[in-house]
Amino acid sequence: MTPTRDLAGLNLSPTARARLEAFEALARRWTGKINLVAPSTVPDLWTRHILDSAQLWPLAPPEAQTWADLGSGGGFPGIVVAILAAEAGTPKVTLIESDQRKCAFLRTAARELGVPVTVLDQRAESAPPQATSVVSARALAPLATLLPLVARHLAPGGTALLPKGRDHAAEIEAARAKGWRFAVEALPSATDPEARLLRLTDLAHG
């Protein structure tokens, strides 16, 4: 295995790796039609999107039974998580995405890859609260804007996994200034030395 095809140290079965590679190919084909990811990132799609998504998987509590991904877009991290969840048997994955074309892609990907997911074609602020063990969101909104959506769908005692860029510390400060309380771990990213994977627990407001 070459370093560029590594998956953050995950010990994957041949089936899971084959599904991820099939998803990469599918995402490349569809991106030309509906712009799933930024065109500039397509040449490095494996690292910039699949590896970047897969590194969230080991950060989830092992006992997690449900996972909601907000603003799933092109399936990063939602479909990647669903592939890894199918291998493990849990959690059940729900993808929330308001763009109808991207929802069509998500459903096609899940069907072709043989992974069970629920796709809700709604905005995160209007979708029925999911009360999931884990909520993720990647490149959706600044933390202060994102946390009301996370809180809407996160079960009490749940974990939020939120990749953030170089301004992660400022976003944490801004969210706390808006009255949000949480415990946070800012974990290093395998794909960007300036980014962090925020693992939030004990989320509350006021």
Rosetta silent file (secondary structure, phi, psi, omega in degrees, C-alpha in Angstrom):
SEQUENCE: MTPTRDLAGLNLSPTARARLEAFEALARRWTGKINLVAPSTVPDLWTRHILDSAQLWPLAPPEAQTWADLGSGGGFPGIVVAILAAEAGTPKVTLIESDQRKCAFLRTAARELGVPVTVLDQRAESAPPQATSVVSARALAPLATLLPLVARHLAPGGTALLPKGRDHAAEIEAARAKGWRFAVEALPSATDPEARLLRLTDLAHG
SCORE:     score description
SCORE:     0.000 S_00000001
   1 L     0.000  127.027  178.298    0.000    0.000    0.000 S_00000001
   2 L   -81.399  153.641 -178.458    1.443    3.372   -0.959 S_00000001
   3 H   -55.857  -34.633 -176.936    1.206    6.243    1.532 S_00000001
   4 H   -69.362  -17.430  179.032   -1.165    8.186   -0.769 S_00000001
   5 H  -104.258    6.667  179.011   -3.692    5.335   -0.584 S_00000001
   6 L   -67.738  157.599 -179.938   -3.428    4.901    3.163 S_00000001
   7 L  -127.114   62.531  173.308   -6.574    5.410    5.248 S_00000001
   8 L    53.600   36.006  176.989   -5.391    6.968    8.492 S_00000001
   9 L    76.769    7.208  179.706   -4.180    3.641    9.834 S_00000001
  10 L   -70.501  137.764  177.258   -7.572    1.955    9.480 S_00000001
  11 L   -91.841   93.677 -172.503   -7.405   -1.809    9.165 S_00000001
  12 L   -97.190  145.128  172.411   -9.814   -2.285    6.279 S_00000001
  13 L   -75.090  161.448  174.617  -11.101   -5.490    4.790 S_00000001
  14 H   -56.530  -34.938  179.651  -10.752   -5.976    1.023 S_00000001
  15 H   -65.093  -46.204 -179.349  -14.519   -5.389    0.731 S_00000001
  16 H   -64.479  -42.965  179.124  -14.406   -2.021    2.510 S_00000001
  17 H   -63.987  -42.100  179.180  -11.402   -0.857    0.497 S_00000001
  18 H   -62.098  -39.736  178.327  -13.036   -1.951   -2.745 S_00000001
  19 H   -65.195  -40.942  178.947  -16.194   -0.020   -1.832 S_00000001
  20 H   -64.822  -40.174  179.038  -14.194    3.121   -1.054 S_00000001
  21 H   -68.993  -35.910  175.918  -12.339    2.875   -4.344 S_00000001
  22 H   -66.534  -37.664  177.636  -15.618    2.308   -6.188 S_00000001
  23 H   -65.937  -40.120  176.406  -17.048    5.368   -4.427 S_00000001
  24 H   -56.900  -47.642 -179.549  -14.033    7.411   -5.492 S_00000001
  25 H   -63.201  -40.671  179.836  -14.641    6.426   -9.124 S_00000001
  26 H   -65.303  -43.577  179.305  -18.353    7.182   -8.833 S_00000001
  27 H   -63.292  -38.048  177.826  -17.712   10.596   -7.289 S_00000001
  28 H   -62.683  -42.782 -178.789  -15.270   11.449  -10.073 S_00000001
  29 H   -64.860  -45.368 -175.772  -17.870   10.599  -12.723 S_00000001
  30 H   -74.501  -26.900 -177.043  -20.679   12.581  -11.089 S_00000001
  31 H   -61.246  -32.159  177.216  -18.542   15.612  -10.224 S_00000001
  32 H   -66.592  -19.603 -177.861  -18.384   16.527  -13.885 S_00000001
  33 H   -96.417  -43.303 -171.666  -22.180   16.712  -13.907 S_00000001
  34 H  -130.421   14.323  172.370  -23.169   18.316  -10.610 S_00000001
  35 L    55.457   59.356 -179.750  -19.976   19.635   -9.005 S_00000001
  36 L   -64.394  -39.021  178.622  -19.920   17.379   -5.937 S_00000001
  37 L  -132.446  166.735  178.516  -16.551   18.753   -4.833 S_00000001
  38 L   -60.799  130.530 -178.141  -14.406   21.694   -5.844 S_00000001
  39 H   -53.090  -33.883 -178.444  -12.875   20.923   -9.259 S_00000001
  40 H   -65.440  -19.447 -177.980   -9.417   21.846   -7.972 S_00000001
  41 H   -96.246   -6.275 -176.438   -9.589   18.966   -5.462 S_00000001
  42 H   -61.062  -42.306  179.827  -10.632   16.241   -7.931 S_00000001
  43 H   -59.089  -27.568 -178.696   -7.069   15.158   -8.833 S_00000001
  44 H  -113.741   35.907 -172.851   -6.407   14.479   -5.147 S_00000001
  45 H   -59.655  -36.718 -178.277   -9.897   13.216   -4.315 S_00000001
  46 H   -59.194  -50.211 -177.632   -8.661   10.181   -2.357 S_00000001
  47 H   -77.055  -47.790 -172.548   -6.683   12.232    0.161 S_00000001
  48 H   -68.493  -26.638 -174.427   -8.674   15.477    0.182 S_00000001
  49 H  -124.046  -48.605 -177.153  -12.074   13.849    0.550 S_00000001
  50 H   -74.606  -51.740  176.769  -12.025   10.091    1.210 S_00000001
  51 H   -62.630  -41.536 -179.628   -9.108   10.005    3.649 S_00000001
  52 H   -60.174  -34.271  177.916  -10.233   13.291    5.171 S_00000001
  53 H   -78.615  -43.981 -175.266  -13.651   11.704    5.802 S_00000001
  54 H   -62.324  -28.337 -177.604  -12.432    8.274    6.908 S_00000001
  55 L   -68.190  -13.319  174.952  -10.301    9.718    9.696 S_00000001
  56 L   -74.371  -28.208 -171.933  -13.489   10.652   11.558 S_00000001
  57 H   -54.398  -51.043 -177.750  -14.539    7.007   11.880 S_00000001
  58 H   -71.247   -6.440  179.844  -12.214    5.945   14.749 S_00000001
  59 H   -85.965  -12.153 -179.778  -13.147    9.083   16.719 S_00000001
  60 L   -76.911  147.805  175.687  -16.742    7.949   17.226 S_00000001
  61 L   -58.943  135.887 -177.500  -17.664    6.162   20.457 S_00000001
  62 L   -61.824  -22.724 -178.487  -17.493    2.395   19.852 S_00000001
  63 L   -89.403    1.880 -177.657  -20.975    1.971   21.323 S_00000001
  64 L   -59.310  132.935 -179.630  -22.566    4.473   18.895 S_00000001
  65 L  -106.133  -21.500 -177.109  -25.725    3.067   17.308 S_00000001
  66 E  -141.072  150.627 -176.753  -26.749    5.962   15.053 S_00000001
  67 E  -144.935  127.881  174.382  -24.934    8.647   13.050 S_00000001
  68 E  -115.193  131.048  176.346  -26.329   11.703   11.249 S_00000001
  69 E  -109.783  122.747 -175.516  -24.276   13.610    8.699 S_00000001
  70 E   -94.567  136.104 -179.460  -25.489   17.166    8.068 S_00000001
  71 L    60.250   52.755 -168.810  -25.145   18.758    4.642 S_00000001
  72 L   -63.943  -24.858  174.637  -23.811   15.523    3.186 S_00000001
  73 L    56.547 -119.807 -179.675  -23.213   16.998   -0.273 S_00000001
  74 L   -84.791   11.975  177.939  -21.113   14.572   -2.267 S_00000001
  75 L    94.298   16.439  178.525  -21.074   11.993    0.511 S_00000001
  76 L  -115.015  110.070    8.806  -18.077   13.267    2.440 S_00000001
  77 L   -94.429    0.679 -165.610  -18.055   12.085    5.144 S_00000001
  78 H   -55.765  -51.139 -178.658  -21.535   10.498    5.025 S_00000001
  79 H   -70.501  -37.446  176.683  -21.073    7.774    2.406 S_00000001
  80 H   -59.453  -45.017  177.043  -17.520    7.055    3.577 S_00000001
  81 H   -61.903  -41.846 -179.419  -18.865    6.577    7.116 S_00000001
  82 H   -62.335  -37.850  176.982  -21.679    4.391    5.782 S_00000001
  83 H   -62.706  -45.463 -179.814  -19.147    2.149    4.034 S_00000001
  84 H   -70.338  -33.809  177.750  -17.161    1.733    7.243 S_00000001
  85 H   -67.860  -37.348  178.202  -20.349    1.270    9.269 S_00000001
  86 H   -61.374  -35.973  177.972  -21.508   -1.490    6.919 S_00000001
  87 H   -66.783  -39.813 -175.691  -18.269   -3.294    7.665 S_00000001
  88 H   -85.245  -21.299 -177.294  -18.744   -2.914   11.424 S_00000001
  89 L    95.764  -21.420  174.345  -22.488   -3.563   11.510 S_00000001
  90 L  -149.684  162.476   -0.981  -23.232   -0.248   13.278 S_00000001
  91 L   -85.445  170.422  170.802  -24.020    2.595   13.455 S_00000001
  92 E   -75.980  131.475 -171.011  -27.084    3.252   11.313 S_00000001
  93 E  -110.810  131.565  175.129  -26.256    6.247    9.099 S_00000001
  94 E  -119.227  131.031  178.959  -28.604    9.067    8.056 S_00000001
  95 E  -109.393  128.495 -179.794  -27.563   11.668    5.489 S_00000001
  96 E  -114.012  118.240 -175.178  -29.289   15.063    5.489 S_00000001
  97 L  -149.628  131.825 -175.736  -28.915   17.080    2.282 S_00000001
  98 L   -90.908  -19.591 -178.692  -31.199   19.727    0.746 S_00000001
  99 L   -78.770  118.079 -174.391  -29.841   19.665   -2.818 S_00000001
 100 H   -63.158  -37.471  179.712  -32.019   17.262   -4.824 S_00000001
 101 H   -66.377  -39.250  178.688  -29.302   16.421   -7.348 S_00000001
 102 H   -70.868  -33.651  174.224  -26.862   15.557   -4.593 S_00000001
 103 H   -61.974  -39.758  177.068  -29.533   13.456   -2.887 S_00000001
 104 H   -61.193  -41.558  177.435  -29.904   11.542   -6.144 S_00000001
 105 H   -63.616  -45.389 -178.410  -26.164   10.940   -6.146 S_00000001
 106 H   -59.784  -42.735  179.702  -26.165    9.810   -2.498 S_00000001
 107 H   -67.714  -39.533  177.461  -28.957    7.316   -3.139 S_00000001
 108 H   -63.512  -45.041 -179.778  -27.235    6.046   -6.280 S_00000001
 109 H   -60.883  -46.397 -178.980  -23.935    5.634   -4.430 S_00000001
 110 H   -61.525  -42.027 -179.471  -25.560    3.751   -1.558 S_00000001
 111 H   -66.690  -47.499 -176.706  -27.387    1.449   -3.960 S_00000001
 112 H   -69.003  -30.703 -179.282  -24.390    0.732   -6.198 S_00000001
 113 H   -88.211  -12.625  179.319  -22.055    0.203   -3.261 S_00000001
 114 L    71.390   38.299  178.985  -24.512   -1.940   -1.336 S_00000001
 115 L  -118.038  136.077 -178.543  -24.435    0.103    1.859 S_00000001
 116 L   -81.032  124.498  172.861  -27.573    0.909    3.886 S_00000001
 117 L  -142.403  159.413  168.436  -28.239    4.608    4.468 S_00000001
 118 E  -109.294  126.729  178.423  -31.250    6.853    4.945 S_00000001
 119 E  -109.347  120.607  176.353  -31.176   10.027    2.827 S_00000001
 120 E  -104.692  115.561 -178.369  -33.351   12.931    3.960 S_00000001
 121 L   -89.010   69.794 -178.733  -33.757   15.546    1.233 S_00000001
 122 L  -144.363  163.650  172.207  -34.287   18.414    3.650 S_00000001
 123 L   -74.726  149.725 -176.006  -32.360   21.219    5.256 S_00000001
 124 L   -61.917  -30.060 -178.169  -30.753   20.323    8.559 S_00000001
 125 L   -79.026  -14.365 -179.834  -32.775   22.995   10.383 S_00000001
 126 L  -114.559  -13.244  177.621  -36.105   21.611    9.179 S_00000001
 127 L   -65.315  147.996  177.776  -35.467   17.845    9.096 S_00000001
 128 L   -56.625  137.220  178.267  -37.034   15.908   11.986 S_00000001
 129 L   -54.732  133.138 -172.885  -34.640   15.745   14.942 S_00000001
 130 L   -94.923  -22.201  179.079  -32.668   12.511   14.635 S_00000001
 131 L    50.803   51.758 -176.694  -31.403   12.096   18.232 S_00000001
 132 E   -93.876  159.028  178.504  -28.306   10.263   17.004 S_00000001
 133 E   -66.058  -35.727 -178.064  -25.258    9.084   18.919 S_00000001
 134 E  -131.830  138.733  169.847  -22.952   10.950   16.527 S_00000001
 135 E  -123.711  132.336  174.820  -23.450   14.036   14.374 S_00000001
 136 E  -123.175  157.657  173.945  -20.916   15.042   11.739 S_00000001
 137 E  -160.916  130.667 -175.711  -20.706   17.992    9.362 S_00000001
 138 L  -123.795  122.451  176.772  -17.874   18.851    7.014 S_00000001
 139 L    55.837   40.870 -177.394  -17.398   22.282    5.442 S_00000001
 140 L   -99.514  -45.582 -176.240  -20.995   23.248    6.187 S_00000001
 141 L  -168.240  160.846  172.352  -20.846   26.418    8.323 S_00000001
 142 L   -59.144  154.406 -171.813  -18.804   28.217   10.998 S_00000001
 143 H   -57.662  -41.529 -178.262  -19.078   26.557   14.389 S_00000001
 144 H   -63.450  -32.256  176.651  -21.332   29.206   15.949 S_00000001
 145 H   -81.513  -32.378 -174.928  -23.818   28.743   13.087 S_00000001
 146 H   -75.348  -36.156 -171.680  -23.378   24.983   12.959 S_00000001
 147 H   -61.558  -35.759  174.544  -23.948   24.132   16.619 S_00000001
 148 H   -59.746  -35.710  178.276  -27.724   24.852   16.656 S_00000001
 149 H   -70.406  -42.372  177.469  -28.066   22.316   13.816 S_00000001
 150 H   -60.502  -47.769 -178.294  -25.852   19.801   15.593 S_00000001
 151 H   -61.989  -33.065  179.408  -27.809   20.215   18.829 S_00000001
 152 H   -61.238  -34.123 -172.028  -31.081   19.673   16.941 S_00000001
 153 H  -109.721   -2.662 -176.091  -29.999   16.215   15.810 S_00000001
 154 E   -94.311  133.232  175.823  -27.690   15.031   18.597 S_00000001
 155 E   -70.978  153.679  173.361  -28.944   12.736   21.349 S_00000001
 156 E   -54.907  133.217 -178.525  -28.204   13.686   24.973 S_00000001
 157 E    81.337    6.165 -177.120  -24.706   12.512   25.756 S_00000001
 158 E   -80.047  175.728 -176.589  -23.859   12.308   22.044 S_00000001
 159 E  -121.462  132.985  173.585  -20.654   13.220   20.228 S_00000001
 160 E  -104.115  132.938  177.937  -20.178   15.768   17.443 S_00000001
 161 E  -118.235  111.021 -168.542  -17.321   15.233   14.969 S_00000001
 162 E  -132.271  101.094  175.610  -16.609   18.434   13.062 S_00000001
 163 E   -66.294  137.129 -179.954  -13.539   18.887   10.837 S_00000001
 164 E  -137.892  155.927 -177.557  -12.332   22.479   10.856 S_00000001
 165 L   -88.903 -154.030 -172.531   -9.566   24.430    9.139 S_00000001
 166 L   -64.002  -20.964 -178.496   -6.871   26.759   10.342 S_00000001
 167 L   -93.188   21.329 -175.186   -9.381   29.061   12.077 S_00000001
 168 H   -57.544  -40.076 -177.482  -10.682   26.328   14.395 S_00000001
 169 H   -65.781  -41.824  178.438   -9.571   28.117   17.579 S_00000001
 170 H   -65.458  -36.501  178.495  -11.322   31.350   16.578 S_00000001
 171 H   -66.732  -39.304  176.854  -14.478   29.393   15.710 S_00000001
 172 H   -61.541  -45.426 -179.951  -14.482   27.733   19.125 S_00000001
 173 H   -62.319  -42.288 -179.356  -14.128   31.134   20.804 S_00000001
 174 H   -65.796  -38.700  179.020  -16.928   32.627   18.682 S_00000001
 175 H   -65.631  -40.541  178.843  -19.264   29.716   19.477 S_00000001
 176 H   -67.663  -33.206  176.874  -18.646   30.103   23.197 S_00000001
 177 H   -66.214  -22.605  177.253  -19.296   33.843   22.892 S_00000001
 178 L   -88.031    7.098  175.938  -22.742   32.901   21.520 S_00000001
 179 L    94.722    7.358  179.006  -23.520   30.987   24.705 S_00000001
 180 E   -83.509  136.328  176.659  -22.560   27.470   23.618 S_00000001
 181 E  -118.788  138.555 -178.829  -20.988   25.216   26.203 S_00000001
 182 E  -170.328  155.618  166.805  -19.131   22.022   25.350 S_00000001
 183 E   -91.915  137.863 -175.451  -16.069   19.939   26.034 S_00000001
 184 E  -136.844  137.783  168.240  -13.821   19.876   22.995 S_00000001
 185 E  -113.867  126.631  177.004  -10.805   17.945   21.799 S_00000001
 186 E  -102.078   98.275 -171.707   -8.986   19.491   18.828 S_00000001
 187 E   -96.392  146.142 -178.281   -7.327   16.476   17.229 S_00000001
 188 E   -65.497  148.066  177.114   -4.759   16.635   14.429 S_00000001
 189 L   -94.596  140.937  178.001   -5.874   15.976   10.866 S_00000001
 190 L   -78.094  -10.484 -174.127   -4.069   13.398    8.736 S_00000001
 191 L  -112.890  -12.360 -177.225   -4.674   15.471    5.601 S_00000001
 192 L  -152.543  113.849 -176.952   -3.903   19.065    6.629 S_00000001
 193 L   -63.256  -20.791  179.960   -1.386   20.086    9.319 S_00000001
 194 L   -91.322  -13.543 -177.795   -3.304   23.311    9.989 S_00000001
 195 L   -87.520  164.585  175.634   -6.717   21.646   10.323 S_00000001
 196 E  -139.589  150.604  173.163   -8.213   19.978   13.364 S_00000001
 197 E   -99.878  110.902 -178.304  -10.905   17.382   13.957 S_00000001
 198 E   -86.694  123.887  174.586  -13.131   18.768   16.684 S_00000001
 199 E  -111.082  108.738 -175.095  -14.702   16.146   18.931 S_00000001
 200 E  -106.329  137.763  173.337  -17.389   17.838   21.019 S_00000001
 201 E  -136.094  169.221  179.012  -19.285   16.372   23.951 S_00000001
 202 E    55.705   43.295 -176.721  -21.558   17.774   26.656 S_00000001
 203 E   -75.312  129.670  178.965  -23.081   20.229   24.180 S_00000001
 204 E  -154.803  162.949  179.857  -25.476   22.759   25.702 S_00000001
 205 E  -130.417  141.930  176.329  -26.593   26.345   25.203 S_00000001
 206 L    99.981    0.000    0.000  -27.263   29.128   27.629 S_00000001
